[in-house]
PDB file of C-alpha atoms and ligand atoms in Angstrom:
ATOM      1  CA  MET J 590     -49.068  65.871 117.044  1.00 73.00           C
ATOM      2  CA  LYS J 591     -50.337  65.186 113.541  1.00 94.00           C
ATOM      3  CA  LEU J 592     -48.866  62.217 111.699  1.00 98.00           C
ATOM      4  CA  PRO J 593     -48.670  61.828 107.904  1.00 98.00           C
ATOM      5  CA  PRO J 594     -51.567  59.956 106.255  1.00 98.00           C
ATOM      6  CA  GLY J 595     -51.815  56.266 107.119  1.00 98.00           C
ATOM      7  CA  GLN J 596     -49.181  56.360 109.908  1.00 98.00           C
ATOM      8  CA  ARG J 597     -49.673  55.176 113.506  1.00 98.00           C
ATOM      9  CA  ALA J 598     -47.461  56.162 116.440  1.00 98.00           C
ATOM     10  CA  VAL J 599     -45.449  53.406 118.074  1.00 96.00           C
ATOM     11  CA  ASP J 600     -43.875  53.374 121.543  1.00 94.00           C
ATOM     12  CA  GLY J 601     -40.115  53.816 121.417  1.00 95.00           C
ATOM     13  CA  PHE J 602     -38.047  53.336 118.283  1.00 96.00           C
ATOM     14  CA  PRO J 603     -37.847  49.754 117.007  1.00 94.00           C
ATOM     15  CA  ARG J 604     -34.890  48.394 115.071  1.00 94.00           C
ATOM     16  CA  PHE J 605     -36.309  47.676 111.620  1.00 94.00           C
ATOM     17  CA  GLY J 606     -34.941  46.821 108.203  1.00 92.00           C
ATOM     18  CA  THR J 607     -33.935  44.399 105.512  1.00 89.00           C
ATOM     19  CA  HIS J 608     -31.110  43.267 107.823  1.00 89.00           C
ATOM     20  CA  LEU J 609     -33.803  41.310 109.669  1.00 88.00           C
ATOM     21  CA  HIS J 610     -32.149  39.325 112.485  1.00 87.00           C
ATOM     22  CA  HIS J 611     -28.577  39.962 111.366  1.00 91.00           C
ATOM     23  CA  PRO J 612     -26.534  41.911 113.906  1.00 93.00           C
ATOM     24  CA  PRO J 613     -25.486  45.442 112.946  1.00 96.00           C
ATOM     25  CA  PRO J 614     -22.274  45.535 110.856  1.00 97.00           C
ATOM     26  CA  PRO J 615     -19.099  46.068 112.910  1.00 97.00           C
ATOM     27  CA  VAL J 616     -17.961  49.689 112.987  1.00 97.00           C
ATOM     28  CA  PRO J 617     -14.411  50.061 111.571  1.00 97.00           C
ATOM     29  CA  ASP J 618     -11.755  51.626 113.840  1.00 97.00           C
ATOM     30  CA  ASP J 619     -11.571  54.786 111.747  1.00 97.00           C
ATOM     31  CA  PRO J 620     -14.814  54.845 109.775  1.00 98.00           C
ATOM     32  CA  VAL J 621     -15.047  56.941 106.629  1.00 98.00           C
ATOM     33  CA  ILE J 622     -17.729  57.906 104.160  1.00 98.00           C
ATOM     34  CA  ALA J 623     -16.530  57.336 100.586  1.00 98.00           C
ATOM     35  CA  VAL J 624     -17.862  59.954  98.197  1.00 98.00           C
ATOM     36  CA  GLY J 625     -18.072  59.112  94.505  1.00 98.00           C
ATOM     37  CA  GLY J 626     -20.007  59.344  91.268  1.00 98.00           C
ATOM     38  CA  ALA J 627     -19.819  62.379  88.976  1.00 98.00           C
ATOM     39  CA  LEU J 628     -16.798  63.843  90.747  1.00 98.00           C
ATOM     40  CA  ALA J 629     -13.472  64.865  89.273  1.00 97.00           C
ATOM     41  CA  GLU J 630     -11.998  62.501  91.871  1.00 96.00           C
ATOM     42  CA  GLU J 631     -13.494  60.288  94.563  1.00 97.00           C
ATOM     43  CA  PHE J 632     -12.621  61.190  98.137  1.00 97.00           C
ATOM     44  CA  THR J 633     -13.247  59.922 101.632  1.00 97.00           C
ATOM     45  CA  LEU J 634     -14.578  61.838 104.552  1.00 97.00           C
ATOM     46  CA  PRO J 635     -13.509  60.571 107.977  1.00 97.00           C
ATOM     47  CA  VAL J 636     -16.590  60.170 110.161  1.00 97.00           C
ATOM     48  CA  ALA J 637     -14.601  61.741 113.023  1.00 95.00           C
ATOM     49  CA  GLY J 638     -14.286  64.874 110.862  1.00 92.00           C
ATOM     50  CA  LEU J 639     -18.042  65.445 111.062  1.00 90.00           C
ATOM     51  CA  ALA J 640     -17.458  66.823 114.554  1.00 86.00           C
ATOM     52  CA  ASP J 641     -15.496  69.753 113.028  1.00 87.00           C
ATOM     53  CA  LEU J 642     -18.132  70.769 110.477  1.00 92.00           C
ATOM     54  CA  PRO J 643     -20.956  73.145 111.444  1.00 97.00           C
ATOM     55  CA  ARG J 644     -23.287  71.023 113.578  1.00 96.00           C
ATOM     56  CA  CYS J 645     -27.020  70.859 113.380  1.00 97.00           C
ATOM     57  CA  GLU J 646     -29.790  69.402 115.563  1.00 98.00           C
ATOM     58  CA  ILE J 647     -33.371  68.576 114.713  1.00 98.00           C
ATOM     59  CA  GLU J 648     -36.343  67.053 116.485  1.00 98.00           C
ATOM     60  CA  ALA J 649     -38.452  64.969 114.143  1.00 98.00           C
ATOM     61  CA  ASP J 650     -40.775  62.001 113.804  1.00 98.00           C
ATOM     62  CA  PHE J 651     -39.591  58.951 111.852  1.00 98.00           C
ATOM     63  CA  HIS J 652     -41.988  57.228 109.473  1.00 98.00           C
ATOM     64  CA  CYS J 653     -41.550  53.690 108.151  1.00 98.00           C
ATOM     65  CA  VAL J 654     -43.331  52.926 104.884  1.00 97.00           C
ATOM     66  CA  ALA J 655     -44.912  49.900 106.583  1.00 97.00           C
ATOM     67  CA  GLY J 656     -46.962  52.330 108.692  1.00 98.00           C
ATOM     68  CA  TRP J 657     -45.305  52.867 112.084  1.00 98.00           C
ATOM     69  CA  SER J 658     -43.991  56.230 113.241  1.00 98.00           C
ATOM     70  CA  ALA J 659     -41.549  56.916 116.087  1.00 98.00           C
ATOM     71  CA  THR J 660     -42.173  60.374 117.476  1.00 98.00           C
ATOM     72  CA  GLY J 661     -40.009  63.148 118.942  1.00 98.00           C
ATOM     73  CA  LEU J 662     -36.540  61.859 118.041  1.00 98.00           C
ATOM     74  CA  ARG J 663     -33.673  64.293 118.588  1.00 98.00           C
ATOM     75  CA  TRP J 664     -30.952  63.853 115.990  1.00 98.00           C
ATOM     76  CA  ALA J 665     -27.582  65.640 115.828  1.00 97.00           C
ATOM     77  CA  GLY J 666     -24.995  65.699 113.082  1.00 98.00           C
ATOM     78  CA  VAL J 667     -24.150  67.680 109.978  1.00 98.00           C
ATOM     79  CA  ALA J 668     -26.762  68.944 107.548  1.00 98.00           C
ATOM     80  CA  PHE J 669     -26.519  67.081 104.258  1.00 98.00           C
ATOM     81  CA  GLU J 670     -26.673  70.432 102.496  1.00 98.00           C
ATOM     82  CA  THR J 671     -23.604  71.675 104.408  1.00 97.00           C
ATOM     83  CA  LEU J 672     -21.679  68.619 103.257  1.00 97.00           C
ATOM     84  CA  TYR J 673     -22.931  68.941  99.691  1.00 98.00           C
ATOM     85  CA  ARG J 674     -22.268  72.664  99.267  1.00 97.00           C
ATOM     86  CA  GLY J 675     -18.943  72.650 101.127  1.00 95.00           C
ATOM     87  CA  ARG J 676     -17.304  69.378 100.166  1.00 95.00           C
ATOM     88  CA  VAL J 677     -19.052  67.903  97.127  1.00 97.00           C
ATOM     89  CA  GLU J 678     -20.124  70.721  94.818  1.00 97.00           C
ATOM     90  CA  PRO J 679     -16.570  72.125  94.480  1.00 97.00           C
ATOM     91  CA  ARG J 680     -15.349  68.663  93.417  1.00 98.00           C
ATOM     92  CA  LEU J 681     -18.003  67.841  90.803  1.00 98.00           C
ATOM     93  CA  ARG J 682     -16.962  67.177  87.218  1.00 98.00           C
ATOM     94  CA  PRO J 683     -17.304  70.410  85.264  1.00 97.00           C
ATOM     95  CA  GLY J 684     -20.872  70.766  84.020  1.00 96.00           C
ATOM     96  CA  ALA J 685     -22.216  67.783  85.986  1.00 98.00           C
ATOM     97  CA  ALA J 686     -25.866  68.475  86.905  1.00 98.00           C
ATOM     98  CA  ILE J 687     -26.564  66.145  89.818  1.00 98.00           C
ATOM     99  CA  SER J 688     -30.101  64.757  89.952  1.00 98.00           C
ATOM    100  CA  HIS J 689     -29.859  61.593  92.102  1.00 98.00           C
ATOM    101  CA  VAL J 690     -27.966  60.457  95.182  1.00 98.00           C
ATOM    102  CA  VAL J 691     -27.250  56.898  96.337  1.00 97.00           C
ATOM    103  CA  PHE J 692     -26.627  56.180 100.032  1.00 98.00           C
ATOM    104  CA  GLU J 693     -24.940  52.889 100.902  1.00 97.00           C
ATOM    105  CA  GLY J 694     -24.572  51.207 104.284  1.00 97.00           C
ATOM    106  CA  LEU J 695     -21.883  48.898 105.693  1.00 98.00           C
ATOM    107  CA  ASP J 696     -24.449  46.076 105.464  1.00 96.00           C
ATOM    108  CA  GLY J 697     -24.756  46.565 101.683  1.00 95.00           C
ATOM    109  CA  TYR J 698     -28.096  48.365 101.955  1.00 95.00           C
ATOM    110  CA  ARG J 699     -28.644  51.098  99.356  1.00 96.00           C
ATOM    111  CA  SER J 700     -31.208  53.845  98.960  1.00 96.00           C
ATOM    112  CA  VAL J 701     -31.710  56.269  96.076  1.00 96.00           C
ATOM    113  CA  THR J 702     -33.249  59.696  96.249  1.00 97.00           C
ATOM    114  CA  LEU J 703     -33.579  62.863  94.209  1.00 98.00           C
ATOM    115  CA  LEU J 704     -30.922  65.404  95.164  1.00 98.00           C
ATOM    116  CA  GLU J 705     -33.602  68.066  95.709  1.00 98.00           C
ATOM    117  CA  ASP J 706     -35.323  65.881  98.318  1.00 98.00           C
ATOM    118  CA  VAL J 707     -32.206  65.738 100.507  1.00 98.00           C
ATOM    119  CA  LEU J 708     -31.126  69.375 100.142  1.00 98.00           C
ATOM    120  CA  THR J 709     -33.772  70.545 102.601  1.00 98.00           C
ATOM    121  CA  ALA J 710     -32.752  71.928 105.999  1.00 97.00           C
ATOM    122  CA  ASP J 711     -34.068  68.901 107.965  1.00 98.00           C
ATOM    123  CA  VAL J 712     -31.818  66.306 106.267  1.00 98.00           C
ATOM    124  CA  LEU J 713     -28.821  65.221 108.338  1.00 98.00           C
ATOM    125  CA  ILE J 714     -25.858  62.921 108.323  1.00 98.00           C
ATOM    126  CA  ALA J 715     -26.545  62.026 111.933  1.00 98.00           C
ATOM    127  CA  ASP J 716     -24.084  60.652 114.476  1.00 97.00           C
ATOM    128  CA  ARG J 717     -26.185  61.187 117.612  1.00 97.00           C
ATOM    129  CA  LEU J 718     -29.708  60.271 118.686  1.00 98.00           C
ATOM    130  CA  ASP J 719     -31.381  61.633 121.818  1.00 98.00           C
ATOM    131  CA  GLY J 720     -28.089  62.961 123.203  1.00 97.00           C
ATOM    132  CA  ARG J 721     -26.052  59.772 122.715  1.00 98.00           C
ATOM    133  CA  PRO J 722     -23.821  58.427 119.932  1.00 97.00           C
ATOM    134  CA  LEU J 723     -25.835  56.312 117.481  1.00 97.00           C
ATOM    135  CA  ASP J 724     -26.009  52.674 118.542  1.00 97.00           C
ATOM    136  CA  GLY J 725     -25.901  49.631 116.294  1.00 97.00           C
ATOM    137  CA  ASP J 726     -29.675  49.307 116.184  1.00 96.00           C
ATOM    138  CA  HIS J 727     -30.120  52.747 114.685  1.00 98.00           C
ATOM    139  CA  GLY J 728     -27.155  53.045 112.344  1.00 98.00           C
ATOM    140  CA  ALA J 729     -23.726  53.369 114.008  1.00 98.00           C
ATOM    141  CA  PRO J 730     -21.488  55.068 113.198  1.00 98.00           C
ATOM    142  CA  VAL J 731     -23.597  57.478 111.072  1.00 98.00           C
ATOM    143  CA  ARG J 732     -26.841  57.393 109.130  1.00 98.00           C
ATOM    144  CA  LEU J 733     -28.900  59.511 106.800  1.00 98.00           C
ATOM    145  CA  VAL J 734     -31.915  61.148 108.448  1.00 99.00           C
ATOM    146  CA  SER J 735     -34.514  62.538 106.053  1.00 98.00           C
ATOM    147  CA  PRO J 736     -37.677  62.844 108.148  1.00 98.00           C
ATOM    148  CA  ALA J 737     -39.929  63.932 105.274  1.00 98.00           C
ATOM    149  CA  GLN J 738     -39.151  60.700 103.423  1.00 98.00           C
ATOM    150  CA  TYR J 739     -40.046  57.161 104.474  1.00 98.00           C
ATOM    151  CA  GLY J 740     -37.586  55.219 106.592  1.00 98.00           C
ATOM    152  CA  PHE J 741     -36.221  53.184 103.699  1.00 96.00           C
ATOM    153  CA  VAL J 742     -34.468  56.283 102.319  1.00 97.00           C
ATOM    154  CA  ASN J 743     -32.747  56.784 105.712  1.00 98.00           C
ATOM    155  CA  THR J 744     -29.730  54.492 105.174  1.00 98.00           C
ATOM    156  CA  LYS J 745     -28.069  53.338 108.408  1.00 98.00           C
ATOM    157  CA  HIS J 746     -24.345  52.544 108.854  1.00 98.00           C
ATOM    158  CA  LEU J 747     -23.586  54.986 106.046  1.00 98.00           C
ATOM    159  CA  CYS J 748     -20.246  54.289 104.317  1.00 98.00           C
ATOM    160  CA  ARG J 749     -20.675  55.625 100.772  1.00 98.00           C
ATOM    161  CA  ILE J 750     -22.514  58.437  98.999  1.00 98.00           C
ATOM    162  CA  GLU J 751     -22.685  58.587  95.202  1.00 98.00           C
ATOM    163  CA  PHE J 752     -23.784  61.524  93.089  1.00 98.00           C
ATOM    164  CA  HIS J 753     -25.442  60.861  89.726  1.00 98.00           C
ATOM    165  CA  THR J 754     -26.596  62.899  86.741  1.00 98.00           C
ATOM    166  CA  ALA J 755     -29.341  60.388  85.803  1.00 97.00           C
ATOM    167  CA  PRO J 756     -31.418  57.772  87.673  1.00 95.00           C
ATOM    168  CA  PRO J 757     -28.870  55.140  88.741  1.00 94.00           C
ATOM    169  CA  ARG J 758     -29.585  51.462  88.321  1.00 84.00           C
ATOM    170  CA  VAL J 759     -29.625  50.159  91.877  1.00 75.00           C
ATOM    171  CA  THR J 760     -30.820  46.763  92.951  1.00 63.00           C
ATOM    172  CA  ASP J 761     -33.723  47.632  95.160  1.00 55.00           C
ATOM    173  CA  ARG J 762     -33.878  45.423  98.239  1.00 57.00           C
ATOM    174  CA  TRP J 763     -37.536  46.343  98.633  1.00 55.00           C
ATOM    175  CA  SER J 764     -38.191  45.481  94.984  1.00 55.00           C
ATOM    176  CA  PRO J 765     -41.211  43.239  95.648  1.00 57.00           C
ATOM    177  CA  LEU J 766     -42.712  46.339  97.225  1.00 70.00           C
ATOM    178  CA  ALA J 767     -41.617  48.629  94.350  1.00 88.00           C
ATOM    179  CA  ALA J 768     -40.627  51.591  96.483  1.00 92.00           C
ATOM    180  CA  HIS J 769     -41.674  55.056  95.369  1.00 95.00           C
ATOM    181  CA  ARG J 770     -38.802  57.093  93.901  1.00 94.00           C
ATOM    182  CA  ARG J 771     -39.466  60.149  96.089  1.00 97.00           C
ATOM    183  CA  ALA J 772     -41.006  58.529  99.164  1.00 97.00           C
ATOM    184  CA  ARG J 773     -42.388  61.777 100.605  1.00 98.00           C
ATOM    185  CA  VAL J 774     -44.421  60.934 103.690  1.00 98.00           C
ATOM    186  CA  TRP J 775     -46.949  63.796 103.483  1.00 98.00           C
ATOM    187  CA  GLU J 776     -47.761  62.819  99.878  1.00 98.00           C
ATOM    188  CA  GLU J 777     -48.035  59.177 100.990  1.00 98.00           C
ATOM    189  CA  GLU J 778     -45.620  58.104  98.246  1.00 98.00           C
ATOM    190  CA  ARG J 779     -45.242  54.499  99.404  1.00 97.00           C
ATOM    191  CA  HIS J 780     -45.443  52.530  96.189  1.00 95.00           C
ATOM    192  CA  LEU J 781     -44.039  53.188  92.735  1.00 93.00           C
ATOM    193  CA  TYR J 782     -47.349  52.653  90.920  1.00 93.00           C
ATOM    194  CA  LEU J 783     -50.147  52.112  93.448  1.00 95.00           C
ATOM    195  CA  PRO J 784     -51.707  54.883  95.553  1.00 96.00           C
ATOM    196  CA  GLY J 785     -50.332  54.856  99.097  1.00 96.00           C
ATOM    197  CA  ARG J 786     -53.673  54.268 100.786  1.00 97.00           C
ATOM    198  CA  ILE J 787     -54.317  51.141  98.685  1.00 96.00           C
ATOM    199  CA  VAL J 788     -51.116  49.421  99.842  1.00 96.00           C
ATOM    200  CA  ARG J 789     -51.492  50.414 103.523  1.00 97.00           C
ATOM    201  CA  PRO J 790     -53.030  47.121 104.744  1.00 96.00           C
ATOM    202  CA  VAL J 791     -50.455  44.971 102.939  1.00 95.00           C
ATOM    203  CA  TYR J 792     -47.507  46.989 104.245  1.00 95.00           C
ATOM    204  CA  ARG J 793     -49.005  47.109 107.730  1.00 96.00           C
ATOM    205  CA  SER J 794     -49.270  43.319 107.848  1.00 96.00           C
ATOM    206  CA  LEU J 795     -45.469  43.174 107.464  1.00 93.00           C
ATOM    207  CA  ILE J 796     -44.737  45.276 110.572  1.00 95.00           C
ATOM    208  CA  GLY J 797     -45.172  42.493 113.129  1.00 93.00           C
ATOM    209  CA  PRO J 798     -43.060  39.856 111.342  1.00 92.00           C
ATOM    210  CA  ILE J 799     -40.282  42.281 110.299  1.00 93.00           C
ATOM    211  CA  ARG J 800     -40.147  43.845 113.741  1.00 91.00           C
ATOM    212  CA  ARG J 801     -39.883  40.460 115.454  1.00 90.00           C
ATOM    213  CA  LEU J 802     -37.161  39.391 113.006  1.00 90.00           C
ATOM    214  CA  SER J 803     -35.264  42.673 113.334  1.00 90.00           C
ATOM    215  CA  ALA J 804     -35.124  42.740 117.117  1.00 82.00           C
ATOM    216  CA  ARG J 805     -31.901  41.829 118.877  1.00 69.00           C
ATOM    217  CA  GLY J 806     -33.143  41.634 122.435  1.00 48.00           C
ATOM    218  CA  GLY J 807     -33.567  44.527 124.864  1.00 42.00           C
ATOM    219  CA  SER J 808     -36.118  47.224 124.234  1.00 41.00           C
ATOM    220  CA  ALA J 809     -36.619  46.239 120.606  1.00 42.00           C
ATOM    221  CA  ASN J 810     -38.053  42.954 121.866  1.00 39.00           C
ATOM    222  CA  ARG J 811     -41.085  44.408 123.616  1.00 41.00           C
ATOM    223  CA  PRO J 812     -44.338  42.598 122.939  1.00 41.00           C
ATOM    224  CA  GLU J 813     -46.298  43.481 119.815  1.00 39.00           C
ATOM    225  CA  ARG J 814     -48.863  46.233 119.704  1.00 38.00           C
ATOM    226  CA  TYR J 815     -49.819  45.969 116.039  1.00 36.00           C
ATOM    227  CA  SER J 816     -52.546  44.268 114.160  1.00 30.00           C
TER     228      SER J 816
HETATM  229  N1  LIG U 983     -28.194  50.019 106.347  1.00 56.30           N
HETATM  230  C1  LIG U 983     -29.539  49.902 106.444  1.00 56.30           C
HETATM  231  N2  LIG U 983     -30.267  51.019 106.549  1.00 56.30           N
HETATM  232  C2  LIG U 983     -31.615  50.946 106.640  1.00 56.30           C
HETATM  233  C3  LIG U 983     -32.296  49.697 106.603  1.00 56.30           C
HETATM  234  C4  LIG U 983     -31.493  48.525 106.487  1.00 56.30           C
HETATM  235  O1  LIG U 983     -31.978  47.392 106.450  1.00 56.30           O
HETATM  236  N3  LIG U 983     -30.111  48.661 106.425  1.00 56.30           N
HETATM  237  N4  LIG U 983     -33.667  49.650 106.689  1.00 56.30           N
HETATM  238  C5  LIG U 983     -34.408  50.903 106.373  1.00 56.30           C
HETATM  239  C6  LIG U 983     -35.805  50.883 106.834  1.00 56.30           C
HETATM  240  S1  LIG U 983     -36.935  50.086 105.867  1.00 56.30           S
HETATM  241  C7  LIG U 983     -36.227  51.604 107.921  1.00 56.30           C
HETATM  242  S2  LIG U 983     -37.851  51.742 108.355  1.00 56.30           S
HETATM  243  C8  LIG U 983     -35.257  52.296 108.792  1.00 56.30           C
HETATM  244  C9  LIG U 983     -35.386  51.802 110.211  1.00 56.30           C
HETATM  245  O2  LIG U 983     -34.506  52.484 111.050  1.00 56.30           O
HETATM  246  P1  LIG U 983     -34.317  51.997 112.558  1.00 56.30           P
HETATM  247  O3  LIG U 983     -33.858  50.572 112.535  1.00 56.30           O
HETATM  248  O4  LIG U 983     -33.333  52.957 113.146  1.00 56.30           O
HETATM  249  O5  LIG U 983     -35.683  52.092 113.200  1.00 56.30           O
HETATM  250  O6  LIG U 983     -33.920  52.096 108.374  1.00 56.30           O
HETATM  251  C10 LIG U 983     -33.714  52.114 106.990  1.00 56.30           C
HETATM  252  N5  LIG U 983     -32.302  52.095 106.753  1.00 56.30           N
HETATM  253 MO1  LIG U 984     -39.128  50.832 106.631  1.00 56.30          MO
END
């Protein structure tokens, strides 16, 4: 199968992220997703309630901006668009034209994306991976899955979604790498200013160290295959 430019397939699906060696955040007893921003009133969505919304399944590859791709992952959950049209749009402040969305994880991680980039049919709030509930490595209890955008948009351990009418000011945990605002994998939008293919070798050199630091034993600890 064809991969986006500059990506290389990896065996399995490594745990990877700015959490480095920290264990995944504990999952609360009754987890919720808080929804806020340009709404008439904030509300919370119990994660358990996702089971009652129209469900959706996709098979997709997952592309980290550093250059590895995990292939053939089967995700299940609720389409982001279903959530947006059904639960968010009716509660927006009158006249609010949403342009940006912020996704926040229980570990404090945040990603920002254009609304239009997450309203496509392949974007999910996922609670299952390959037929099993999401585990801690990959974002329990729920995560964003946006396969056409680099991994850093795909916030794990999702606990808050914010809707904005202008680019929000968010401290970017990848700031030294100046992440691209759209992060579309087929356009190779890795870096905010530099062409994707120019930054490839630098990003690639980070895979080994980050992967070793992010592993927590088990399959994620398999020996390196990168250079
Ligand atoms: N909450 C949270 N989500 C996160 C990250 C993180 O550190 N914390 N890292 C991002 C990055 S850079 C990547 S590549 C993917 C990795 O997902 P995985 O650990 O399931 O492979 O998660 C993204 N989502
Ligand atoms: Mo990443």
